Amino acid sequence: MAQESPKNSAAEIPVTSNGEVDDAHEHGYNRDLKHSLPSGLGLSETQITSHGFDSTKEGVIEAGASQGGQRTHTKGGPVILADEIKNPAMEKLELVRKWSLNTYKCTRQIISEKLGRGSRTVDLELEAQIDILRDNKKKYENILKLAQTLSTQLFQMVHTQKQLGDAFADLSLKSLELHEEFGYNADTQKLLAKNGETLLGAINFFIASVNTLVNKTIEDTLMTVKQYENARVEYDAYRTDLEELNLGPRDANTLPKIEQSQHLFQIHKEKYDKMRSDVSVKLKFLEENKVKVLRNQLVLFHSAVAAYFAGNQKQLELTLKQFHVKLKTPGVDAPSWLEEQ
């Protein structure tokens, strides 16, 4: 008879009548193991699951930690990572990285151009039109400033003429021996003040139109020009990068970089072409609008000034009616919206 191997109680695995492992004995063993563990491990439950020796599966140790009334289970063995969830912070970091890289390339391109080392894409016809526009803007701003000064001085003169006319009229009533003389001067000053107000209305209308042309229409076009110039710098920066990569060796490491650079270059080239087309269209419409506005305003300014200094009150009023200039009557408030309806 073969000698039986000594058995340890811990190695005994009771089996039920159908060949399955007796769970009652296993749970009792788990309880004994749990009580034998140090309390400092912070484990609320430890379970060891045993399998048959002929099983290909490995034993699994489950440890559950209790935190805030909730139990989380950590299983040993192979670890499977879920798909990475997109993090808004990571997306922002990627945007910052792209912006920093683009800024670096553009800054390097600008410095290279100023030092005379880098090449620059130039549209001679478009650049000439932009230079003329900027020069004209400075000249129109000077005209606008002078017209505003003239308006201020004319307003002060008209105000003085009104006061002088009132003073003459008062003396005409109190000085009987000079009644007619004071009366003539009072009428003259009041007439001059009235004509001055009419001229002032024409000058202020001229100022408002030129101000809209300079500070809105031309400024809007110059903003598009600025965007075009930024697109040009980006285009040249990525063009330079592509040229440098094409001059270098072509191998497994450089080919992906060349393809990426070619892709970025094509994107900025399309952006540059679009901005150049937008600037050309805006310059064309601006020129047409500028000629139309300035022609009308210059005719109004000339006719009003000529009629005022010629003393032709009817011609002065007719000029303002012709250009639909409405004068504000002193001491009269603007009509309410009901009256305008």
mmCIF file of C-alpha atoms in Angstrom:
data_model
loop_
_atom_site.group_PDB
_atom_site.id
_atom_site.type_symbol
_atom_site.label_atom_id
_atom_site.label_comp_id
_atom_site.label_asym_id
_atom_site.label_seq_id
_atom_site.Cartn_x
_atom_site.Cartn_y
_atom_site.Cartn_z
ATOM 1 C CA MET A 1 0.000 0.000 0.000
ATOM 2 C CA ALA A 2 1.299 3.449 -0.956
ATOM 3 C CA GLN A 3 2.076 5.789 1.867
ATOM 4 C CA GLU A 4 -0.306 8.697 2.160
ATOM 5 C CA SER A 5 1.145 12.216 2.036
ATOM 6 C CA PRO A 6 0.707 14.234 5.147
ATOM 7 C CA LYS A 7 -2.052 16.839 4.749
ATOM 8 C CA ASN A 8 -2.224 20.319 6.095
ATOM 9 C CA SER A 9 -5.587 21.664 7.136
ATOM 10 C CA ALA A 10 -4.996 24.843 5.143
ATOM 11 C CA ALA A 11 -4.555 22.815 1.968
ATOM 12 C CA GLU A 12 -7.707 20.826 2.298
ATOM 13 C CA ILE A 13 -10.362 21.674 -0.289
ATOM 14 C CA PRO A 14 -13.704 20.078 0.639
ATOM 15 C CA VAL A 15 -15.736 18.969 -2.340
ATOM 16 C CA THR A 16 -19.500 18.499 -2.450
ATOM 17 C CA SER A 17 -21.244 15.538 -3.863
ATOM 18 C CA ASN A 18 -21.385 17.040 -7.372
ATOM 19 C CA GLY A 19 -17.658 17.775 -7.470
ATOM 20 C CA GLU A 20 -17.846 21.557 -6.740
ATOM 21 C CA VAL A 21 -15.803 23.317 -4.140
ATOM 22 C CA ASP A 22 -17.497 23.769 -0.808
ATOM 23 C CA ASP A 23 -18.000 27.565 -0.470
ATOM 24 C CA ALA A 24 -18.700 27.340 3.277
ATOM 25 C CA HIS A 25 -15.201 26.106 4.038
ATOM 26 C CA GLU A 26 -13.694 28.712 1.675
ATOM 27 C CA HIS A 27 -15.558 31.585 3.343
ATOM 28 C CA GLY A 28 -14.464 30.371 6.752
ATOM 29 C CA TYR A 29 -10.882 30.306 5.593
ATOM 30 C CA ASN A 30 -11.239 33.854 4.261
ATOM 31 C CA ARG A 31 -12.555 35.037 7.610
ATOM 32 C CA ASP A 32 -9.599 33.492 9.421
ATOM 33 C CA LEU A 33 -7.188 35.158 6.983
ATOM 34 C CA LYS A 34 -8.933 38.534 7.378
ATOM 35 C CA HIS A 35 -8.604 38.415 11.189
ATOM 36 C CA SER A 36 -4.943 37.489 10.883
ATOM 37 C CA LEU A 37 -4.092 40.591 8.782
ATOM 38 C CA PRO A 38 -2.802 43.724 10.560
ATOM 39 C CA SER A 39 -5.386 46.447 11.053
ATOM 40 C CA GLY A 40 -3.023 49.058 9.654
ATOM 41 C CA LEU A 41 -3.487 47.843 6.116
ATOM 42 C CA GLY A 42 -6.836 49.654 5.928
ATOM 43 C CA LEU A 43 -8.524 46.806 4.091
ATOM 44 C CA SER A 44 -12.186 46.299 4.850
ATOM 45 C CA GLU A 45 -12.476 43.015 3.006
ATOM 46 C CA THR A 46 -9.985 40.557 1.592
ATOM 47 C CA GLN A 47 -11.111 37.536 -0.366
ATOM 48 C CA ILE A 48 -9.002 34.734 -1.835
ATOM 49 C CA THR A 49 -10.620 32.563 -4.462
ATOM 50 C CA SER A 50 -8.979 29.194 -5.062
ATOM 51 C CA HIS A 51 -9.374 27.130 -8.181
ATOM 52 C CA GLY A 52 -8.537 23.586 -9.043
ATOM 53 C CA PHE A 53 -4.960 22.668 -9.808
ATOM 54 C CA ASP A 54 -5.949 21.625 -13.288
ATOM 55 C CA SER A 55 -7.451 25.066 -14.095
ATOM 56 C CA THR A 56 -5.561 27.371 -16.435
ATOM 57 C CA LYS A 57 -6.845 30.445 -14.611
ATOM 58 C CA GLU A 58 -4.722 32.099 -11.978
ATOM 59 C CA GLY A 59 -5.913 32.925 -8.499
ATOM 60 C CA VAL A 60 -7.476 36.373 -8.102
ATOM 61 C CA ILE A 61 -7.070 38.412 -4.958
ATOM 62 C CA GLU A 62 -9.760 41.060 -4.468
ATOM 63 C CA ALA A 63 -9.291 43.860 -2.028
ATOM 64 C CA GLY A 64 -12.071 46.317 -1.270
ATOM 65 C CA ALA A 65 -11.391 49.656 0.441
ATOM 66 C CA SER A 66 -14.282 51.375 2.140
ATOM 67 C CA GLN A 67 -14.329 55.178 1.725
ATOM 68 C CA GLY A 68 -17.287 57.303 2.690
ATOM 69 C CA GLY A 69 -19.667 54.396 2.790
ATOM 70 C CA GLN A 70 -18.762 53.306 -0.745
ATOM 71 C CA ARG A 71 -16.691 50.268 -1.630
ATOM 72 C CA THR A 72 -14.324 50.156 -4.564
ATOM 73 C CA HIS A 73 -12.794 46.871 -5.765
ATOM 74 C CA THR A 74 -9.375 46.503 -7.271
ATOM 75 C CA LYS A 75 -8.592 43.275 -9.105
ATOM 76 C CA GLY A 76 -5.129 42.005 -9.761
ATOM 77 C CA GLY A 77 -3.924 40.462 -12.981
ATOM 78 C CA PRO A 78 -3.963 41.998 -16.478
ATOM 79 C CA VAL A 79 -4.934 45.699 -16.520
ATOM 80 C CA ILE A 80 -7.151 47.001 -19.336
ATOM 81 C CA LEU A 81 -7.209 50.778 -19.818
ATOM 82 C CA ALA A 82 -10.386 52.402 -21.105
ATOM 83 C CA ASP A 83 -10.323 54.907 -23.960
ATOM 84 C CA GLU A 84 -8.865 58.193 -22.860
ATOM 85 C CA ILE A 85 -11.519 60.804 -22.209
ATOM 86 C CA LYS A 86 -10.856 64.177 -23.838
ATOM 87 C CA ASN A 87 -9.818 66.675 -21.246
ATOM 88 C CA PRO A 88 -10.694 70.373 -21.881
ATOM 89 C CA ALA A 89 -7.470 71.379 -20.167
ATOM 90 C CA MET A 90 -5.451 69.250 -22.578
ATOM 91 C CA GLU A 91 -7.277 70.756 -25.556
ATOM 92 C CA LYS A 92 -6.483 74.261 -24.320
ATOM 93 C CA LEU A 93 -2.875 73.261 -23.796
ATOM 94 C CA GLU A 94 -2.711 71.999 -27.363
ATOM 95 C CA LEU A 95 -4.160 75.286 -28.670
ATOM 96 C CA VAL A 96 -1.595 77.243 -26.656
ATOM 97 C CA ARG A 97 1.163 75.040 -28.053
ATOM 98 C CA LYS A 98 0.040 75.647 -31.652
ATOM 99 C CA TRP A 99 -0.306 79.387 -31.027
ATOM 100 C CA SER A 100 3.182 79.552 -29.483
ATOM 101 C CA LEU A 101 4.698 77.674 -32.407
ATOM 102 C CA ASN A 102 2.952 79.912 -34.948
ATOM 103 C CA THR A 103 4.032 83.049 -33.064
ATOM 104 C CA TYR A 104 7.621 81.831 -32.965
ATOM 105 C CA LYS A 105 7.665 81.159 -36.708
ATOM 106 C CA CYS A 106 6.141 84.555 -37.547
ATOM 107 C CA THR A 107 8.492 86.422 -35.203
ATOM 108 C CA ARG A 108 11.470 84.663 -36.728
ATOM 109 C CA GLN A 109 10.220 85.582 -40.202
ATOM 110 C CA ILE A 110 9.772 89.267 -39.299
ATOM 111 C CA ILE A 111 13.235 89.492 -37.716
ATOM 112 C CA SER A 112 14.756 87.726 -40.692
ATOM 113 C CA GLU A 113 13.115 90.206 -43.083
ATOM 114 C CA LYS A 114 14.317 93.223 -41.086
ATOM 115 C CA LEU A 115 17.852 91.865 -41.047
ATOM 116 C CA GLY A 116 17.694 91.322 -44.793
ATOM 117 C CA ARG A 117 18.169 87.563 -44.571
ATOM 118 C CA GLY A 118 14.680 86.301 -45.330
ATOM 119 C CA SER A 119 12.650 86.540 -48.521
ATOM 120 C CA ARG A 120 9.332 88.372 -48.585
ATOM 121 C CA THR A 121 6.327 87.921 -50.845
ATOM 122 C CA VAL A 122 5.351 91.261 -52.402
ATOM 123 C CA ASP A 123 2.372 92.228 -54.565
ATOM 124 C CA LEU A 124 3.689 95.477 -56.036
ATOM 125 C CA GLU A 125 0.356 96.770 -57.326
ATOM 126 C CA LEU A 126 -1.517 96.011 -54.116
ATOM 127 C CA GLU A 127 1.259 97.391 -51.906
ATOM 128 C CA ALA A 128 1.237 100.648 -53.871
ATOM 129 C CA GLN A 129 -2.524 101.029 -53.388
ATOM 130 C CA ILE A 130 -2.169 100.392 -49.648
ATOM 131 C CA ASP A 131 0.573 103.022 -49.337
ATOM 132 C CA ILE A 132 -1.580 105.586 -51.164
ATOM 133 C CA LEU A 133 -4.524 104.799 -48.896
ATOM 134 C CA ARG A 134 -2.469 105.329 -45.733
ATOM 135 C CA ASP A 135 -1.040 108.579 -47.072
ATOM 136 C CA ASN A 136 -4.507 109.844 -48.026
ATOM 137 C CA LYS A 137 -5.844 108.925 -44.599
ATOM 138 C CA LYS A 138 -3.240 111.184 -42.950
ATOM 139 C CA LYS A 139 -4.162 114.054 -45.281
ATOM 140 C CA TYR A 140 -7.887 113.602 -44.699
ATOM 141 C CA GLU A 141 -7.287 113.568 -40.954
ATOM 142 C CA ASN A 142 -5.487 116.908 -41.289
ATOM 143 C CA ILE A 143 -8.401 118.393 -43.268
ATOM 144 C CA LEU A 144 -10.804 117.072 -40.653
ATOM 145 C CA LYS A 145 -8.803 118.666 -37.846
ATOM 146 C CA LEU A 146 -8.659 122.044 -39.602
ATOM 147 C CA ALA A 147 -12.387 121.955 -40.399
ATOM 148 C CA GLN A 148 -13.148 121.245 -36.735
ATOM 149 C CA THR A 149 -10.990 124.209 -35.727
ATOM 150 C CA LEU A 150 -12.832 126.428 -38.226
ATOM 151 C CA SER A 151 -16.171 125.242 -36.860
ATOM 152 C CA THR A 152 -15.143 126.072 -33.299
ATOM 153 C CA GLN A 153 -13.932 129.530 -34.244
ATOM 154 C CA LEU A 154 -17.029 130.255 -36.355
ATOM 155 C CA PHE A 155 -19.263 129.160 -33.476
ATOM 156 C CA GLN A 156 -17.501 131.595 -31.143
ATOM 157 C CA MET A 157 -17.815 134.385 -33.708
ATOM 158 C CA VAL A 158 -21.530 133.716 -34.228
ATOM 159 C CA HIS A 159 -22.063 133.693 -30.482
ATOM 160 C CA THR A 160 -20.263 137.045 -30.174
ATOM 161 C CA GLN A 161 -22.308 138.533 -33.031
ATOM 162 C CA LYS A 162 -25.520 137.514 -31.296
ATOM 163 C CA GLN A 163 -24.439 139.166 -28.085
ATOM 164 C CA LEU A 164 -23.355 142.291 -29.957
ATOM 165 C CA GLY A 165 -26.667 142.446 -31.827
ATOM 166 C CA ASP A 166 -28.596 142.170 -28.550
ATOM 167 C CA ALA A 167 -26.490 144.957 -27.048
ATOM 168 C CA PHE A 168 -27.141 147.250 -30.040
ATOM 169 C CA ALA A 169 -30.859 146.502 -29.884
ATOM 170 C CA ASP A 170 -30.978 147.380 -26.179
ATOM 171 C CA LEU A 171 -29.171 150.664 -26.729
ATOM 172 C CA SER A 172 -31.449 151.448 -29.670
ATOM 173 C CA LEU A 173 -34.398 151.449 -27.278
ATOM 174 C CA LYS A 174 -32.680 153.439 -24.551
ATOM 175 C CA SER A 175 -30.873 156.020 -26.690
ATOM 176 C CA LEU A 176 -33.504 157.915 -28.621
ATOM 177 C CA GLU A 177 -30.994 160.235 -30.301
ATOM 178 C CA LEU A 178 -29.110 157.166 -31.715
ATOM 179 C CA HIS A 179 -32.108 154.914 -32.163
ATOM 180 C CA GLU A 180 -31.678 154.397 -35.914
ATOM 181 C CA GLU A 181 -27.881 153.933 -35.830
ATOM 182 C CA PHE A 182 -28.002 151.340 -33.076
ATOM 183 C CA GLY A 183 -30.906 149.684 -34.846
ATOM 184 C CA TYR A 184 -29.022 149.310 -38.133
ATOM 185 C CA ASN A 185 -26.054 147.690 -36.391
ATOM 186 C CA ALA A 186 -28.302 145.398 -34.395
ATOM 187 C CA ASP A 187 -30.002 144.164 -37.566
ATOM 188 C CA THR A 188 -26.645 143.690 -39.316
ATOM 189 C CA GLN A 189 -25.145 141.646 -36.490
ATOM 190 C CA LYS A 190 -28.254 139.495 -36.194
ATOM 191 C CA LEU A 191 -28.228 138.847 -39.944
ATOM 192 C CA LEU A 192 -24.533 137.930 -39.819
ATOM 193 C CA ALA A 193 -25.214 135.597 -36.887
ATOM 194 C CA LYS A 194 -28.048 133.936 -38.775
ATOM 195 C CA ASN A 195 -25.920 133.427 -41.887
ATOM 196 C CA GLY A 196 -23.086 132.210 -39.676
ATOM 197 C CA GLU A 197 -25.348 129.562 -38.178
ATOM 198 C CA THR A 198 -26.290 128.443 -41.678
ATOM 199 C CA LEU A 199 -22.627 128.216 -42.686
ATOM 200 C CA LEU A 200 -21.850 126.448 -39.421
ATOM 201 C CA GLY A 201 -24.475 123.819 -40.266
ATOM 202 C CA ALA A 202 -22.864 123.218 -43.656
ATOM 203 C CA ILE A 203 -19.364 122.935 -42.125
ATOM 204 C CA ASN A 204 -20.556 120.527 -39.437
ATOM 205 C CA PHE A 205 -22.254 118.376 -42.071
ATOM 206 C CA PHE A 206 -19.002 118.358 -44.029
ATOM 207 C CA ILE A 207 -17.089 117.357 -40.869
ATOM 208 C CA ALA A 208 -19.500 114.522 -40.071
ATOM 209 C CA SER A 209 -19.241 113.058 -43.567
ATOM 210 C CA VAL A 210 -15.439 113.248 -43.709
ATOM 211 C CA ASN A 211 -15.203 111.807 -40.196
ATOM 212 C CA THR A 212 -17.320 108.811 -41.238
ATOM 213 C CA LEU A 213 -15.149 108.317 -44.308
ATOM 214 C CA VAL A 214 -11.848 108.510 -42.389
ATOM 215 C CA ASN A 215 -12.616 106.836 -39.071
ATOM 216 C CA LYS A 216 -15.081 104.186 -40.226
ATOM 217 C CA THR A 217 -14.838 103.374 -43.923
ATOM 218 C CA ILE A 218 -11.083 103.801 -44.387
ATOM 219 C CA GLU A 219 -10.334 102.365 -40.937
ATOM 220 C CA ASP A 220 -12.373 99.255 -41.742
ATOM 221 C CA THR A 221 -10.371 98.767 -44.928
ATOM 222 C CA LEU A 222 -7.093 99.216 -43.052
ATOM 223 C CA MET A 223 -8.168 96.535 -40.562
ATOM 224 C CA THR A 224 -8.558 94.135 -43.484
ATOM 225 C CA VAL A 225 -5.154 95.256 -44.745
ATOM 226 C CA LYS A 226 -3.663 94.420 -41.341
ATOM 227 C CA GLN A 227 -5.168 90.933 -41.475
ATOM 228 C CA TYR A 228 -3.766 90.546 -44.983
ATOM 229 C CA GLU A 229 -0.279 91.521 -43.804
ATOM 230 C CA ASN A 230 -0.467 89.023 -40.924
ATOM 231 C CA ALA A 231 -1.521 86.306 -43.364
ATOM 232 C CA ARG A 232 1.400 87.248 -45.606
ATOM 233 C CA VAL A 233 3.887 86.868 -42.740
ATOM 234 C CA GLU A 234 2.459 83.449 -41.821
ATOM 235 C CA TYR A 235 2.557 82.365 -45.456
ATOM 236 C CA ASP A 236 6.209 83.366 -45.819
ATOM 237 C CA ALA A 237 7.134 81.737 -42.486
ATOM 238 C CA TYR A 238 5.708 78.352 -43.458
ATOM 239 C CA ARG A 239 7.054 78.702 -47.002
ATOM 240 C CA THR A 240 10.558 79.209 -45.582
ATOM 241 C CA ASP A 241 10.182 76.133 -43.353
ATOM 242 C CA LEU A 242 9.117 74.013 -46.315
ATOM 243 C CA GLU A 243 12.023 75.251 -48.437
ATOM 244 C CA GLU A 244 14.520 74.435 -45.680
ATOM 245 C CA LEU A 245 13.123 70.905 -45.278
ATOM 246 C CA ASN A 246 13.209 70.305 -49.040
ATOM 247 C CA LEU A 247 16.876 71.264 -49.131
ATOM 248 C CA GLY A 248 17.706 68.660 -46.471
ATOM 249 C CA PRO A 249 17.941 64.870 -46.752
ATOM 250 C CA ARG A 250 14.897 62.745 -47.484
ATOM 251 C CA ASP A 251 14.598 59.685 -45.299
ATOM 252 C CA ALA A 252 12.072 57.910 -43.102
ATOM 253 C CA ASN A 253 12.441 60.554 -40.394
ATOM 254 C CA THR A 254 12.194 63.674 -42.561
ATOM 255 C CA LEU A 255 9.446 62.619 -44.993
ATOM 256 C CA PRO A 256 6.617 62.887 -42.414
ATOM 257 C CA LYS A 257 7.893 66.329 -41.420
ATOM 258 C CA ILE A 258 7.990 67.435 -45.059
ATOM 259 C CA GLU A 259 4.423 66.216 -45.625
ATOM 260 C CA GLN A 260 3.207 68.019 -42.492
ATOM 261 C CA SER A 261 5.024 71.195 -43.527
ATOM 262 C CA GLN A 262 3.531 70.961 -47.027
ATOM 263 C CA HIS A 263 0.044 70.644 -45.512
ATOM 264 C CA LEU A 264 0.493 73.690 -43.251
ATOM 265 C CA PHE A 265 1.992 75.682 -46.119
ATOM 266 C CA GLN A 266 -1.029 74.952 -48.315
ATOM 267 C CA ILE A 267 -3.428 76.079 -45.559
ATOM 268 C CA HIS A 268 -1.655 79.423 -45.081
ATOM 269 C CA LYS A 269 -1.300 79.921 -48.831
ATOM 270 C CA GLU A 270 -5.074 79.638 -49.254
ATOM 271 C CA LYS A 271 -5.578 82.053 -46.361
ATOM 272 C CA TYR A 272 -3.119 84.520 -47.894
ATOM 273 C CA ASP A 273 -4.788 84.350 -51.322
ATOM 274 C CA LYS A 274 -8.209 84.910 -49.767
ATOM 275 C CA MET A 275 -7.060 87.941 -47.747
ATOM 276 C CA ARG A 276 -5.342 89.428 -50.785
ATOM 277 C CA SER A 277 -8.569 89.100 -52.772
ATOM 278 C CA ASP A 278 -10.574 90.682 -49.915
ATOM 279 C CA VAL A 279 -8.216 93.658 -49.738
ATOM 280 C CA SER A 280 -8.403 94.228 -53.493
ATOM 281 C CA VAL A 281 -12.208 94.239 -53.427
ATOM 282 C CA LYS A 282 -12.376 96.575 -50.420
ATOM 283 C CA LEU A 283 -9.888 99.008 -51.950
ATOM 284 C CA LYS A 284 -11.980 99.149 -55.111
ATOM 285 C CA PHE A 285 -15.247 99.854 -53.295
ATOM 286 C CA LEU A 286 -13.517 102.335 -50.985
ATOM 287 C CA GLU A 287 -12.200 104.334 -53.912
ATOM 288 C CA GLU A 288 -15.650 104.530 -55.495
ATOM 289 C CA ASN A 289 -17.276 105.536 -52.215
ATOM 290 C CA LYS A 290 -14.576 108.077 -51.411
ATOM 291 C CA VAL A 291 -14.940 109.872 -54.751
ATOM 292 C CA LYS A 292 -18.716 110.027 -54.432
ATOM 293 C CA VAL A 293 -18.706 111.307 -50.845
ATOM 294 C CA LEU A 294 -15.918 113.844 -51.211
ATOM 295 C CA ARG A 295 -17.270 115.261 -54.462
ATOM 296 C CA ASN A 296 -20.617 116.114 -52.838
ATOM 297 C CA GLN A 297 -19.044 117.415 -49.633
ATOM 298 C CA LEU A 298 -16.503 119.606 -51.406
ATOM 299 C CA VAL A 299 -19.217 121.167 -53.585
ATOM 300 C CA LEU A 300 -21.312 121.852 -50.475
ATOM 301 C CA PHE A 301 -18.376 123.392 -48.613
ATOM 302 C CA HIS A 302 -17.402 125.645 -51.525
ATOM 303 C CA SER A 303 -20.947 126.845 -52.262
ATOM 304 C CA ALA A 304 -21.741 127.562 -48.615
ATOM 305 C CA VAL A 305 -18.526 129.512 -47.934
ATOM 306 C CA ALA A 306 -18.843 131.501 -51.194
ATOM 307 C CA ALA A 307 -22.483 132.432 -50.505
ATOM 308 C CA TYR A 308 -21.725 133.427 -46.903
ATOM 309 C CA PHE A 309 -18.882 135.808 -47.708
ATOM 310 C CA ALA A 310 -20.795 137.220 -50.689
ATOM 311 C CA GLY A 311 -23.661 138.057 -48.334
ATOM 312 C CA ASN A 312 -26.059 136.035 -50.465
ATOM 313 C CA GLN A 313 -28.416 134.688 -47.834
ATOM 314 C CA LYS A 314 -30.826 133.095 -50.315
ATOM 315 C CA GLN A 315 -28.040 131.226 -52.118
ATOM 316 C CA LEU A 316 -26.665 130.011 -48.785
ATOM 317 C CA GLU A 317 -30.033 128.613 -47.720
ATOM 318 C CA LEU A 318 -30.598 127.126 -51.184
ATOM 319 C CA THR A 319 -27.240 125.322 -50.964
ATOM 320 C CA LEU A 320 -28.204 123.668 -47.708
ATOM 321 C CA LYS A 321 -31.590 122.628 -49.074
ATOM 322 C CA GLN A 322 -29.910 121.181 -52.144
ATOM 323 C CA PHE A 323 -27.749 118.897 -49.978
ATOM 324 C CA HIS A 324 -30.588 118.161 -47.514
ATOM 325 C CA VAL A 325 -28.797 119.734 -44.579
ATOM 326 C CA LYS A 326 -31.150 120.365 -41.649
ATOM 327 C CA LEU A 327 -30.275 123.173 -39.269
ATOM 328 C CA LYS A 328 -31.081 123.075 -35.584
ATOM 329 C CA THR A 329 -33.123 126.058 -34.525
ATOM 330 C CA PRO A 330 -31.661 127.618 -31.358
ATOM 331 C CA GLY A 331 -33.818 127.102 -28.287
ATOM 332 C CA VAL A 332 -35.982 124.457 -29.950
ATOM 333 C CA ASP A 333 -35.741 120.869 -28.754
ATOM 334 C CA ALA A 334 -35.645 117.966 -31.136
ATOM 335 C CA PRO A 335 -39.105 116.652 -32.152
ATOM 336 C CA SER A 336 -40.411 113.642 -30.294
ATOM 337 C CA TRP A 337 -40.700 110.280 -31.968
ATOM 338 C CA LEU A 338 -44.487 110.799 -32.250
ATOM 339 C CA GLU A 339 -43.948 114.010 -34.217
ATOM 340 C CA GLU A 340 -41.436 112.283 -36.492
ATOM 341 C CA GLN A 341 -43.984 109.569 -37.270
#
